[in-house]
Coordinates of C-alpha atoms and ligand atoms in Angstrom, one line a residue:
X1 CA 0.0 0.0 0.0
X2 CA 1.6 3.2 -1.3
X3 CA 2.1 6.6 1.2
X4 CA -1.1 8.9 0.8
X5 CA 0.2 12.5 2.2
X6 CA -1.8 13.7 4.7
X7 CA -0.6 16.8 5.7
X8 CA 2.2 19.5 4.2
X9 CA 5.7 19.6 5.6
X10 CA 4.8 22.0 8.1
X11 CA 1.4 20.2 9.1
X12 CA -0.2 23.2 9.2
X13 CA -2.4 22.1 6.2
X14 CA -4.1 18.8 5.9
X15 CA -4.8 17.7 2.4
X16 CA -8.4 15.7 2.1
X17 CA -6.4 13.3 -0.8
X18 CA -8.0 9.8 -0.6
X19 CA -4.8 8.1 -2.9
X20 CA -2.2 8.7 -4.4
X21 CA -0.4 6.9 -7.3
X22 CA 3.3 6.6 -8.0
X23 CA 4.1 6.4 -11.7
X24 CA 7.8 5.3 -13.0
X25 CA 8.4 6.4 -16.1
X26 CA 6.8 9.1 -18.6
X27 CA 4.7 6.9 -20.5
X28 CA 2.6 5.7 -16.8
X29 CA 2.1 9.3 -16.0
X30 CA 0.7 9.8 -19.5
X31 CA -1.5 7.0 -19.0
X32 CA -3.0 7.8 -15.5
X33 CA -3.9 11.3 -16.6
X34 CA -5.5 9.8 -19.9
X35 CA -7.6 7.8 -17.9
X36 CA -8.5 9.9 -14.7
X37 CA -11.0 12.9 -14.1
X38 CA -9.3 14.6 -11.2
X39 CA -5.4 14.5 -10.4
X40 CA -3.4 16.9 -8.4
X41 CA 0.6 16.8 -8.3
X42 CA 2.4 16.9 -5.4
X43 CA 6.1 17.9 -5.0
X44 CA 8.1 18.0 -1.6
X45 CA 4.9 19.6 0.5
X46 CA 6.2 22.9 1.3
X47 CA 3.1 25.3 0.5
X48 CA 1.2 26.5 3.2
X49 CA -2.2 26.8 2.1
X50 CA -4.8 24.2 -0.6
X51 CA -3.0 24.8 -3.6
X52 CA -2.1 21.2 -3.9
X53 CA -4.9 19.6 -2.6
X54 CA -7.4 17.5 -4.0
X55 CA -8.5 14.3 -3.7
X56 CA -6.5 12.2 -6.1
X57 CA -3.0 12.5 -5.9
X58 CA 0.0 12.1 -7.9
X59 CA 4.0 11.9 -6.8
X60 CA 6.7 11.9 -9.2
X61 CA 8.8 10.2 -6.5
X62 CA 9.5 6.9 -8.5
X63 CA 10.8 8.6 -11.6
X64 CA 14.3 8.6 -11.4
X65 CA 15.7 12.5 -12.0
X66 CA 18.2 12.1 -14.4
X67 CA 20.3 15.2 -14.7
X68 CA 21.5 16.0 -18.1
X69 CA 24.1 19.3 -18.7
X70 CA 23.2 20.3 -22.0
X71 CA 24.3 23.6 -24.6
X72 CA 27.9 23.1 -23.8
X73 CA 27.2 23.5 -20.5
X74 CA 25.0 26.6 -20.3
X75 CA 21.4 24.4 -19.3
X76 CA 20.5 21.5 -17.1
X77 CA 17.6 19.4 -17.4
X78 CA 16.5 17.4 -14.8
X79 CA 13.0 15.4 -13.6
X80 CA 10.7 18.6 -12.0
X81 CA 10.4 16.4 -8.3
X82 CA 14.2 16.8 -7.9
X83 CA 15.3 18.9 -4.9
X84 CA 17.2 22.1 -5.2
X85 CA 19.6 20.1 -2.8
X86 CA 19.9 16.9 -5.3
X87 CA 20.7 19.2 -8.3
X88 CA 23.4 21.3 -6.6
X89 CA 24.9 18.1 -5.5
X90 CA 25.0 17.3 -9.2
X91 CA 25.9 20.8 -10.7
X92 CA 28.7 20.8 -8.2
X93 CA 30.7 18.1 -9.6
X94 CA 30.1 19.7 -13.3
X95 CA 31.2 22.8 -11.7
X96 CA 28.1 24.4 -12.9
X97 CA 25.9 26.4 -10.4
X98 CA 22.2 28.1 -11.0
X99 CA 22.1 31.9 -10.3
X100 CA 20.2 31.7 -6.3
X101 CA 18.2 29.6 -4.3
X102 CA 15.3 29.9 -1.9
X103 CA 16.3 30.1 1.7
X104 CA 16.3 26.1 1.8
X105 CA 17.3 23.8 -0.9
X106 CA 15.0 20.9 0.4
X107 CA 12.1 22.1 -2.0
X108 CA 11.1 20.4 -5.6
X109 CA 11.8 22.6 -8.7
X110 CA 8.3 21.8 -10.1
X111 CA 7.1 22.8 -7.5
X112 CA 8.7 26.0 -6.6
X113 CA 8.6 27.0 -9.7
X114 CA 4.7 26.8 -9.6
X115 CA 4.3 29.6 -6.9
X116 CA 7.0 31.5 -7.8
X117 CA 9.4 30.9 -5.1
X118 CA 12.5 33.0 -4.7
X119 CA 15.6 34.4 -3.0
X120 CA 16.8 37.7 -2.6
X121 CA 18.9 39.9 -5.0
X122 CA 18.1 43.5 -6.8
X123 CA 19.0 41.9 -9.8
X124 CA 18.0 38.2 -9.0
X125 CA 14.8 37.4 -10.8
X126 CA 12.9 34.3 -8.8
X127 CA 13.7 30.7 -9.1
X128 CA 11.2 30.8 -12.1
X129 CA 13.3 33.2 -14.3
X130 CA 15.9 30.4 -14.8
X131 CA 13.9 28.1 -16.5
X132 CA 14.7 27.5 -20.1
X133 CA 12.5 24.7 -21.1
X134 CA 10.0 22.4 -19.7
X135 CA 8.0 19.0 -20.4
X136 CA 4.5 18.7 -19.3
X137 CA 2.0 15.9 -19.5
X138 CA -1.0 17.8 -20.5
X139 CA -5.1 16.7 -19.9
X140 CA -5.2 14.6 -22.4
X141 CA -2.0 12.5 -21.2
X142 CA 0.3 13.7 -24.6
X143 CA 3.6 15.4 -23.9
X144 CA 4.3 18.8 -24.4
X145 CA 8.1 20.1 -24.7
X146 CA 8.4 23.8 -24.9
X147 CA 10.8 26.4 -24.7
X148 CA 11.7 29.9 -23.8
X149 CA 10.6 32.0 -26.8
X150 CA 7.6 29.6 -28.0
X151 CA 4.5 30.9 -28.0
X152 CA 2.7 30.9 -24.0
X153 CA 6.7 29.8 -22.8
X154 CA 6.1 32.9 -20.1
X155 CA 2.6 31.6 -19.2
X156 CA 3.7 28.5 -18.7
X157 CA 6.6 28.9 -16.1
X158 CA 4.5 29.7 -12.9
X159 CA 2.3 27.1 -13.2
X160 CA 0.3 27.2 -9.9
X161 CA -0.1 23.3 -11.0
X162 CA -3.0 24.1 -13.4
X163 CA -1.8 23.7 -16.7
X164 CA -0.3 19.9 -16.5
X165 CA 2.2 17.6 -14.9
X166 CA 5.5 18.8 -15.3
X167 CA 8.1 15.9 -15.5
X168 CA 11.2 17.4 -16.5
X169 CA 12.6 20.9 -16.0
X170 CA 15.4 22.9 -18.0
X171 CA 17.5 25.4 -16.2
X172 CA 20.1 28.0 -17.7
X173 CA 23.2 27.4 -15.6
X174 CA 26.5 29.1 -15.3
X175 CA 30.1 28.5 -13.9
X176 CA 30.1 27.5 -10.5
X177 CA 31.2 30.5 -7.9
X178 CA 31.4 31.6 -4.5
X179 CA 29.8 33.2 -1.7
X180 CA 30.6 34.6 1.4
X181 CA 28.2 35.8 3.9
X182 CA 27.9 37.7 6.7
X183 CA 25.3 39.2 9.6
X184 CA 25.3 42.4 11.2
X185 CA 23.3 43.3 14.0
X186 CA 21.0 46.0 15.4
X187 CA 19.7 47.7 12.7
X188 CA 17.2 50.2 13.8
X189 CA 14.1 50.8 11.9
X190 CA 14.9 54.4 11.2
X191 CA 18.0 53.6 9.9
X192 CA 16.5 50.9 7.5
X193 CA 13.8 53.1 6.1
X194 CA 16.0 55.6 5.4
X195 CA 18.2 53.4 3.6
X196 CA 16.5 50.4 2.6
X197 CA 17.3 50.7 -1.2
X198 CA 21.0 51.1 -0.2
X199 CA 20.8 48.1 2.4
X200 CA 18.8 45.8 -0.4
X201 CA 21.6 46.9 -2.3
X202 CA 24.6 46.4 -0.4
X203 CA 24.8 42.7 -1.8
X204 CA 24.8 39.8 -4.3
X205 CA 21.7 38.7 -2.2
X206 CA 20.1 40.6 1.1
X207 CA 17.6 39.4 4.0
X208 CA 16.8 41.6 6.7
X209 CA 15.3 39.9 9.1
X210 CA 13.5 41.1 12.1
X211 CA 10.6 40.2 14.8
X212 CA 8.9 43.6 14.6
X213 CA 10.4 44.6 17.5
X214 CA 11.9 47.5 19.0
X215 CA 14.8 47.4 16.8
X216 CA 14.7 46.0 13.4
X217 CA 16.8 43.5 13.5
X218 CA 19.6 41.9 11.4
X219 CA 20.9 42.3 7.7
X220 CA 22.5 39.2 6.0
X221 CA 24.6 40.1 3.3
X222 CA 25.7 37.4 0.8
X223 CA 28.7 38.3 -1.4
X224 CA 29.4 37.0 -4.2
X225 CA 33.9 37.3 -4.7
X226 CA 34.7 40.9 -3.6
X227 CA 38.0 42.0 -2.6
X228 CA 36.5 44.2 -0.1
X229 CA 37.0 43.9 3.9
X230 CA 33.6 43.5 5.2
X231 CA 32.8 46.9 6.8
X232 CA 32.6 46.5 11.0
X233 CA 29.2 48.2 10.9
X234 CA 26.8 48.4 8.1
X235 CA 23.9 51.5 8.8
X236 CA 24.3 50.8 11.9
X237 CA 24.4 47.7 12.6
X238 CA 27.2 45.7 13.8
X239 CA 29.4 42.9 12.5
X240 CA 28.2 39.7 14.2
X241 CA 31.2 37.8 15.6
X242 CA 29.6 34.4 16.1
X243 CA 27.0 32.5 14.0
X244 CA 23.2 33.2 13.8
X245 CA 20.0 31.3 12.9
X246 CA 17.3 33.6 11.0
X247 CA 15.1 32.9 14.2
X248 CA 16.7 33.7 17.6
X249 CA 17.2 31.2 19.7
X250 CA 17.2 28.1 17.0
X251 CA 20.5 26.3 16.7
X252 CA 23.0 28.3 13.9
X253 CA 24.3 25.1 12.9
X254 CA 20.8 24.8 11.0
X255 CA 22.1 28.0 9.2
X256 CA 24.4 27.9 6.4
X257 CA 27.6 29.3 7.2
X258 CA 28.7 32.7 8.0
X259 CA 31.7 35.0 9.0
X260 CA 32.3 35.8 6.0
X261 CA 34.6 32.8 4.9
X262 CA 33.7 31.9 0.8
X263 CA 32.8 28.8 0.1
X264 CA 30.3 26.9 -3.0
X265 CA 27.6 29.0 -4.1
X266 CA 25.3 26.1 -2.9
X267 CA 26.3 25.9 1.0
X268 CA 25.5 29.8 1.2
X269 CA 22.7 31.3 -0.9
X270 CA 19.9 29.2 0.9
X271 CA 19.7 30.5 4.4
X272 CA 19.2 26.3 5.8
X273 CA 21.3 23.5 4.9
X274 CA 20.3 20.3 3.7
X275 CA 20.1 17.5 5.8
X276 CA 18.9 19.5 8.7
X277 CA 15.9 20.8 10.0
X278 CA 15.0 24.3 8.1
X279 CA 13.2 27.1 9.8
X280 CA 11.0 25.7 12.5
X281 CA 9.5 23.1 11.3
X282 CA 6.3 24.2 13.7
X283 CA 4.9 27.3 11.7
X284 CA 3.0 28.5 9.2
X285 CA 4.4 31.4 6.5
X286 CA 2.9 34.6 4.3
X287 CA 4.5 37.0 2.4
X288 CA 3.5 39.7 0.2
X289 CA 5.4 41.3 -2.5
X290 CA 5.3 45.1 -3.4
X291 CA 6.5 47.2 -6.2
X292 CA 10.1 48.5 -5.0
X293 CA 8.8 52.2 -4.7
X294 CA 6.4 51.5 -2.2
X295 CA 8.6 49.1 0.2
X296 CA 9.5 51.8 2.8
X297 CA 5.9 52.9 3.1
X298 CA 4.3 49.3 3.3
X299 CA 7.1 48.4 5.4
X300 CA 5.9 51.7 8.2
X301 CA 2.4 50.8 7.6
X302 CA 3.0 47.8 9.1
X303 CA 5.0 49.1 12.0
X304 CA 2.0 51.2 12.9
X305 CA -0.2 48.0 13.3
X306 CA 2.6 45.5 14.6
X307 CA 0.8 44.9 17.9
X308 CA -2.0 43.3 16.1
X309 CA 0.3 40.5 14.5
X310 CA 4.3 40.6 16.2
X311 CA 3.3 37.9 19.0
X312 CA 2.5 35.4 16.5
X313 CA 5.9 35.9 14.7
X314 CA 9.0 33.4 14.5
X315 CA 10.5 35.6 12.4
X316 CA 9.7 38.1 9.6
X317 CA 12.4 38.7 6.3
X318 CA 12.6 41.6 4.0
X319 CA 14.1 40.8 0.6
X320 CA 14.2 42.1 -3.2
X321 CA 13.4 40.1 -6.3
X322 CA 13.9 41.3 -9.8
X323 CA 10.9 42.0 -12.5
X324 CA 10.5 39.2 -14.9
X325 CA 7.9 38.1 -17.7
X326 CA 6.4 35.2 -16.4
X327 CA 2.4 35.5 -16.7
X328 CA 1.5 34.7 -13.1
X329 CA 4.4 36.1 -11.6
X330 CA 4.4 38.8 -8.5
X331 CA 7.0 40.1 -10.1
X332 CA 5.3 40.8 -13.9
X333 CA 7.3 44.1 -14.7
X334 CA 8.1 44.8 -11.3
X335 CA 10.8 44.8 -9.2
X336 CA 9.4 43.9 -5.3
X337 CA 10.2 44.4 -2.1
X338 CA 9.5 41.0 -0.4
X339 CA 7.6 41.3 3.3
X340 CA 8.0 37.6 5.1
X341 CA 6.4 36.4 8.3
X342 CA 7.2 33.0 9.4
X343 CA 4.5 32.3 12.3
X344 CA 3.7 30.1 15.2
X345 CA 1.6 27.2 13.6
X346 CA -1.7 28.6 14.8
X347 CA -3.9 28.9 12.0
X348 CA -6.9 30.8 13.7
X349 CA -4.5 33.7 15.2
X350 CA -2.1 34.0 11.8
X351 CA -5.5 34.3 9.4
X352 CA -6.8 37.4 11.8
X353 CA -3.0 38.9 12.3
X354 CA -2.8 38.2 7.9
X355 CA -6.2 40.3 7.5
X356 CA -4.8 43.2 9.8
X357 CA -1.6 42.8 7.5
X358 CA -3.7 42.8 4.2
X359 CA -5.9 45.7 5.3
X360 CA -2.6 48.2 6.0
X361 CA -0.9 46.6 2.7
X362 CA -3.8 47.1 0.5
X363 CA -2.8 51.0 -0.5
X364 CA 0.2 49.5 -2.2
X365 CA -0.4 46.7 -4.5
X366 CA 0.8 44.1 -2.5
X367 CA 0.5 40.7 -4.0
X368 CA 0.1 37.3 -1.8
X369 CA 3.1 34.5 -2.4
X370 CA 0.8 32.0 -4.1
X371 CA 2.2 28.9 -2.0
X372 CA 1.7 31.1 1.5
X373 CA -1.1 31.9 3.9
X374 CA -3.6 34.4 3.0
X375 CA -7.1 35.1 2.8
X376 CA -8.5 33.4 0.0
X377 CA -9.8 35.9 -2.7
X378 CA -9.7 36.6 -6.1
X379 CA -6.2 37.2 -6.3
X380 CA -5.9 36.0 -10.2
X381 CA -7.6 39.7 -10.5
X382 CA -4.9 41.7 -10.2
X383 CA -2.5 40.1 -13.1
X384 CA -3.2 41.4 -16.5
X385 CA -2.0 38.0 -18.1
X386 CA -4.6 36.3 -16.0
X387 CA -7.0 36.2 -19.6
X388 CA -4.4 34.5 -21.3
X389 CA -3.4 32.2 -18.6
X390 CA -7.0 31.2 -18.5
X391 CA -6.7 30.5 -22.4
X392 CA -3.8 28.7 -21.8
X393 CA -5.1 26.4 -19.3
X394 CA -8.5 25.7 -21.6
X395 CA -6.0 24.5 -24.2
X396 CA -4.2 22.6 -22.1
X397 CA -6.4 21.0 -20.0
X398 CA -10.0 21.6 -21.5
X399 CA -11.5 19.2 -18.8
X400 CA -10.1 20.8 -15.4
X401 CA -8.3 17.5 -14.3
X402 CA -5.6 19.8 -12.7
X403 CA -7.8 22.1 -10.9
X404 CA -9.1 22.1 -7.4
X405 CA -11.3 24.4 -5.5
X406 CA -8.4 27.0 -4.4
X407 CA -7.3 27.1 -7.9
X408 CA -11.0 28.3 -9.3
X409 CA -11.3 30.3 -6.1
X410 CA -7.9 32.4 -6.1
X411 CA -7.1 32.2 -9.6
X412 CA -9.6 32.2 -12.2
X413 CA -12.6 32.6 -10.3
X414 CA -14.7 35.6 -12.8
X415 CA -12.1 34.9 -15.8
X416 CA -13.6 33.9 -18.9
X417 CA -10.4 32.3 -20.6
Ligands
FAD501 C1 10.7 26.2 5.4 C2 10.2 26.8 4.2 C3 10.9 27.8 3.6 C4 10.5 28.4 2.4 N1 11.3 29.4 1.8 C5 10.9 30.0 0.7 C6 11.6 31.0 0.1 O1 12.8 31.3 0.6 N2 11.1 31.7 -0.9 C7 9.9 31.4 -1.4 O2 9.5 32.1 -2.4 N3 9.1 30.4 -0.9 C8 9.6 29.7 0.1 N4 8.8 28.7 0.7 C9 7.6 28.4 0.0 C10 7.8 27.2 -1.0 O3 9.0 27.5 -1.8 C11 6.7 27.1 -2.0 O4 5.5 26.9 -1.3 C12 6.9 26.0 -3.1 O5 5.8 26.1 -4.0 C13 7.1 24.7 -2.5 O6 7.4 23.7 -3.5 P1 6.9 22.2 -3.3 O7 7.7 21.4 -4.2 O8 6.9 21.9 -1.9 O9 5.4 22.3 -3.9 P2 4.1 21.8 -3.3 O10 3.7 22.5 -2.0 O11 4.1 20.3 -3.1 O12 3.1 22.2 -4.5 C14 2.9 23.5 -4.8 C15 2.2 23.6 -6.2 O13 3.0 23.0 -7.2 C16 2.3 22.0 -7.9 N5 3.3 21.0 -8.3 C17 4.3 20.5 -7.6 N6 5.0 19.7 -8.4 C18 4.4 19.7 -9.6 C19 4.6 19.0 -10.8 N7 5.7 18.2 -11.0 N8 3.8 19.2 -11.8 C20 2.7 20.0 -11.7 N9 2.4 20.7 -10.6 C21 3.3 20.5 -9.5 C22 1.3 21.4 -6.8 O14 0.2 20.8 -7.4 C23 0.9 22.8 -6.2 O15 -0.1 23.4 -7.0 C24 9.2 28.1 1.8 C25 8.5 27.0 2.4 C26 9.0 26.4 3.6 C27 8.1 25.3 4.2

C-alpha cells in the first residue's frame, strides 16, 4: 500500500487526498492522466495553504531524476520532483551552479517553480526566471516540450499546477562560484527606512530579518567574490562575531555558514542546509510582495499596526526580487520588495494577524506569495495576463483535471479564458 500525504511539511495544512499513485516512467504518468478525471501533483509539500490539494494524488517520487548538462554547458535538465539540494549536488561536480536559491534547498523545482518561489537579490529574478524549457504531461496524457521563446513559454513557467504535470525541467546554468556571507546586528528601523534601497543593495543577495520589535533587526549580506574587507558596521548595525539562525534562539548550525569565509555558491545562498531541520519546522508562513517604490511605506504601515500580529511571529524577512515576464508572476514588470512572516503554527491567530496585514498593505499593491497563507480571494484579479493564462489552461487541460477548488477560487474565479 503506497504513502497517501496527509498533511504539508509544516502540518499546518491537511490535504483531504484519498490516494495517491506513484508512476515510474513518462509513458505511466501519460497513461494515468488519460484515464482519470481529477489529479493533483504533489512535489516536496512545502506550500502553506490548498493549492495542492485535492483528492487524487499524484508523486513523481519513482521517476528517477536524471540530470542531463546540456548547450555546452549553459542548461541542465532534470526530472521537475528533484530537490534544489539533489541538483546542486549534481551541478557541483560539473562545476556548474544556478544563479540563487530559496532560503532552503530541500524544495522540488516543479514545485517552486509553480508559486514562484524566490531568493533575494536587486537583480535576481525568482527561481522561475531560470527556467529554459519544460515538459508537461497535459489533460489529455500527450507530452508537451516547450521552450523559452515559444508561443505561452512565459505563461507556462509559474504554473500554480494548473496547466499539467511537469516531469522534466530545463534550467540555464552558469560556472560555479562563490559566496561569502555575513550578519550584522541592530539595525534600527529608522535607519533601515532611510536606507532600505542602499541596504537591499549592499549585496549579491540581502535578507533583513527582524521580529517587529523595538529594533529591526539583522541584515545578511551574501557576497558574491569581492576584494573588499567587510565593513565593521553596516547602517548601523554591527558585525556579528559568532553565528546566527534567521530565528533567535534556534541552533546556527541549522544556518548555512557565516563570517564571512567563501565557500560553493550552494552551502551559502539558501539561508538552511540540507540535511537539517530548516526554519522551524512548527509554523506557518505569508508574504506579500510590493512594487520596489512603495517598500518603505508598506514596510511603516505595518510598523503602525505591529501589535496586532508581532506575537505570533517566529521571524519576519525583508528581501528584493527582480521584475521578470512570467504570466503569473508577483513580479510581472516589477521589481518587489518582499515582506516575510514565518508564524507560530496557529492557523486561527495567523488568518486574523494576515487580515490586519492585508488591510494596512492594501494601498500598495501588494501581491500574496501563491504557495503562502492568506485570505483566499480573487487574487488571479490583479494580473493582466490572467486572460491569457485562462486560455492557456482551456488549451491545455480543457476538462479541469488539474484544478481544485483554491485554484477556481484564487485564480480564475470571474475569468472567462
Ligand atoms: C521552510 C520553508 C521555507 C520556504 N522558503 C521560501 C523562500 O525562501 N522563498 C519562497 O518564495 N518560498 C519559500 N517557501 C515556499 C515554497 O518554496 C513554495 O511553497 C513552493 O511552492 C514549495 O514547493 P513544493 O515542491 O513543496 O510544492 P508543493 O507545495 O508540493 O506544491 C505547490 C504547487 O505546485 C504543484 N506542483 C508541484 N509539483 C508539480 C509537478 N511536478 N507538476 C505540476 N504541478 C506540480 C502542486 O500541485 C501545487 O499546485 C518556503 C516554504 C517552507 C516550508
Amino acid at each position: 500500500m503506497k504513502q497517501v500525504p496527509a498533511a504539508n511539511w509544516a502540518e499546518s495544512f491537511h490535504y483531504r487526498f484519498e490516494d495517491c499513485v506513484y508512476p515510474q516512467c513518462l509513458d505511466a504518468v501519460s497513461e494515468i492522466v488519460a484515464r482519470v478525471s481529477s489529479i493533483k501533483t504533489l512535489g516536496s509539500r512545502h506550500s502553506f495553504n490548498a493549492i495542492a490539494d485535492g483528492r487524487h494524488a499524484l508523486s513523481l517520487a519513482e521517476l528517477p531524476v536524471d540530470p542531463v548538462i546540456e548547450a555546452n554547458g549553459t542548461q541542465v535538465t532534470v526530472g521537475g520532483h528533484c530537490t534544489y539540494g539533489e541538483l546542486a549536488l549534481f551541478l557541483q561536480r560539473h562545476q556548474r551552479a544556478i544563479h540563487n536559491l530559496a532560503s532552503l534547498p530541500h524544495i522540488s523545482i516543479s514545485g517552486a517553480i509553480a508559486t514562484a518561489t524566490h531568493g533575494s537579490g536587486d537583480r535576481n529574478g525568482s527561481l522561475a526566471t531560470v527556467v529554459s524549457g519544460l515538459e508537461i504531461v497535459t489533460g489529455d496524457g500527450s507530452v508537451v516540450r516547450a521552450a523559452r521563446g515559444d508561443a505561452d513559454f512565459d505563461g507556462m513557467v509559474v504554473h500554480l499546477g494548473a496547466l499539467g504535470i511537469v516531469t522534466r525541467v530545463t534550467l540555464d546554468v552558469q560556472s560555479a562560484f562563490e559566496v561569502a556571507q555575513c550578519v550584522y546586528e541592530g539595525l534600527a528601523w529608522d535607519s533601515l527606512l532611510d536606507n532600505l534601497d542602499d541596504i537591499m543593495a549592499s549585496a549579491y543577495s540581502v535578507s533583513v530579518f527582524t521580529q517587529w520589535a523595538e529594533t529591526a533587526g539583522t541584515i545578511w549580506l551574501k557576497r558574491t567574490i569581492s576584494d573588499d574587507a567587510w565593513p565593521a558596521e553596516l547602517h548601523g548595525a554591527s558585525r556579528a562575531t559568532i553565528k546566527r539562525h534567521p530565528i533567535i534562539g534556534l541552533d546556527p548550525q541549522n544556518a548555512t555558514d557565516q563570517l564571512g569565509e567563501y565557500g560553493l555558491w550552494s552551502d551559502r545562498l539558501a539561508h538552511f542546509k540540507m540535511g537539517f531541520t530548516p526554519s522551524s519546522g512548527a509554523e506557518i508562513q505569508s508574504e506579500f510582495h510590493i512594487p520596489r517604490k512603495h517598500g518603505a511605506a508598506a514596510i511603516g504601515a505595518l510598523l503602525s499596526i505591529r501589535d496586532r500580529f508581532a506575537h505570533l511571529v517566529q521571524a519576519g524577512e525583508f528581501r528584493t526580487v527582480a521584475a521578470d515576464s512570467l504570466w503569473l508572476s508577483p513580479q510581472y514588470r516589477n521589481d518587489t520588495l518582499s515582506i516575510h512572516f514565518t508564524w507560530i503554527r496557529d492557523q486561527d491567530a495567523v488568518d486574523e494577524a494576515v487580515r490586519h496585514i492585508e488591510q494596512a498593505l492594501s494601498p500598495f499593491m501588494a501581491l500574496p506569495h501563491w504557495g503562502k497563507v492568506f485570505t483566499p480571494r480573487h487574487v488571479g484579479a490583479s494580473y493582466e495576463k490572467l486572460p491569457d493564462f485562462a486560455r492557456l489552461r482551456n488549451s491545455m487541460d480543457p476538462e479541469r483535471k488539474f484544478s481544485n477548488p483554491w485554484l477556481e477560487e484564487v485564480v480564475f474565479a470571474e475569468s472567462k479564458g
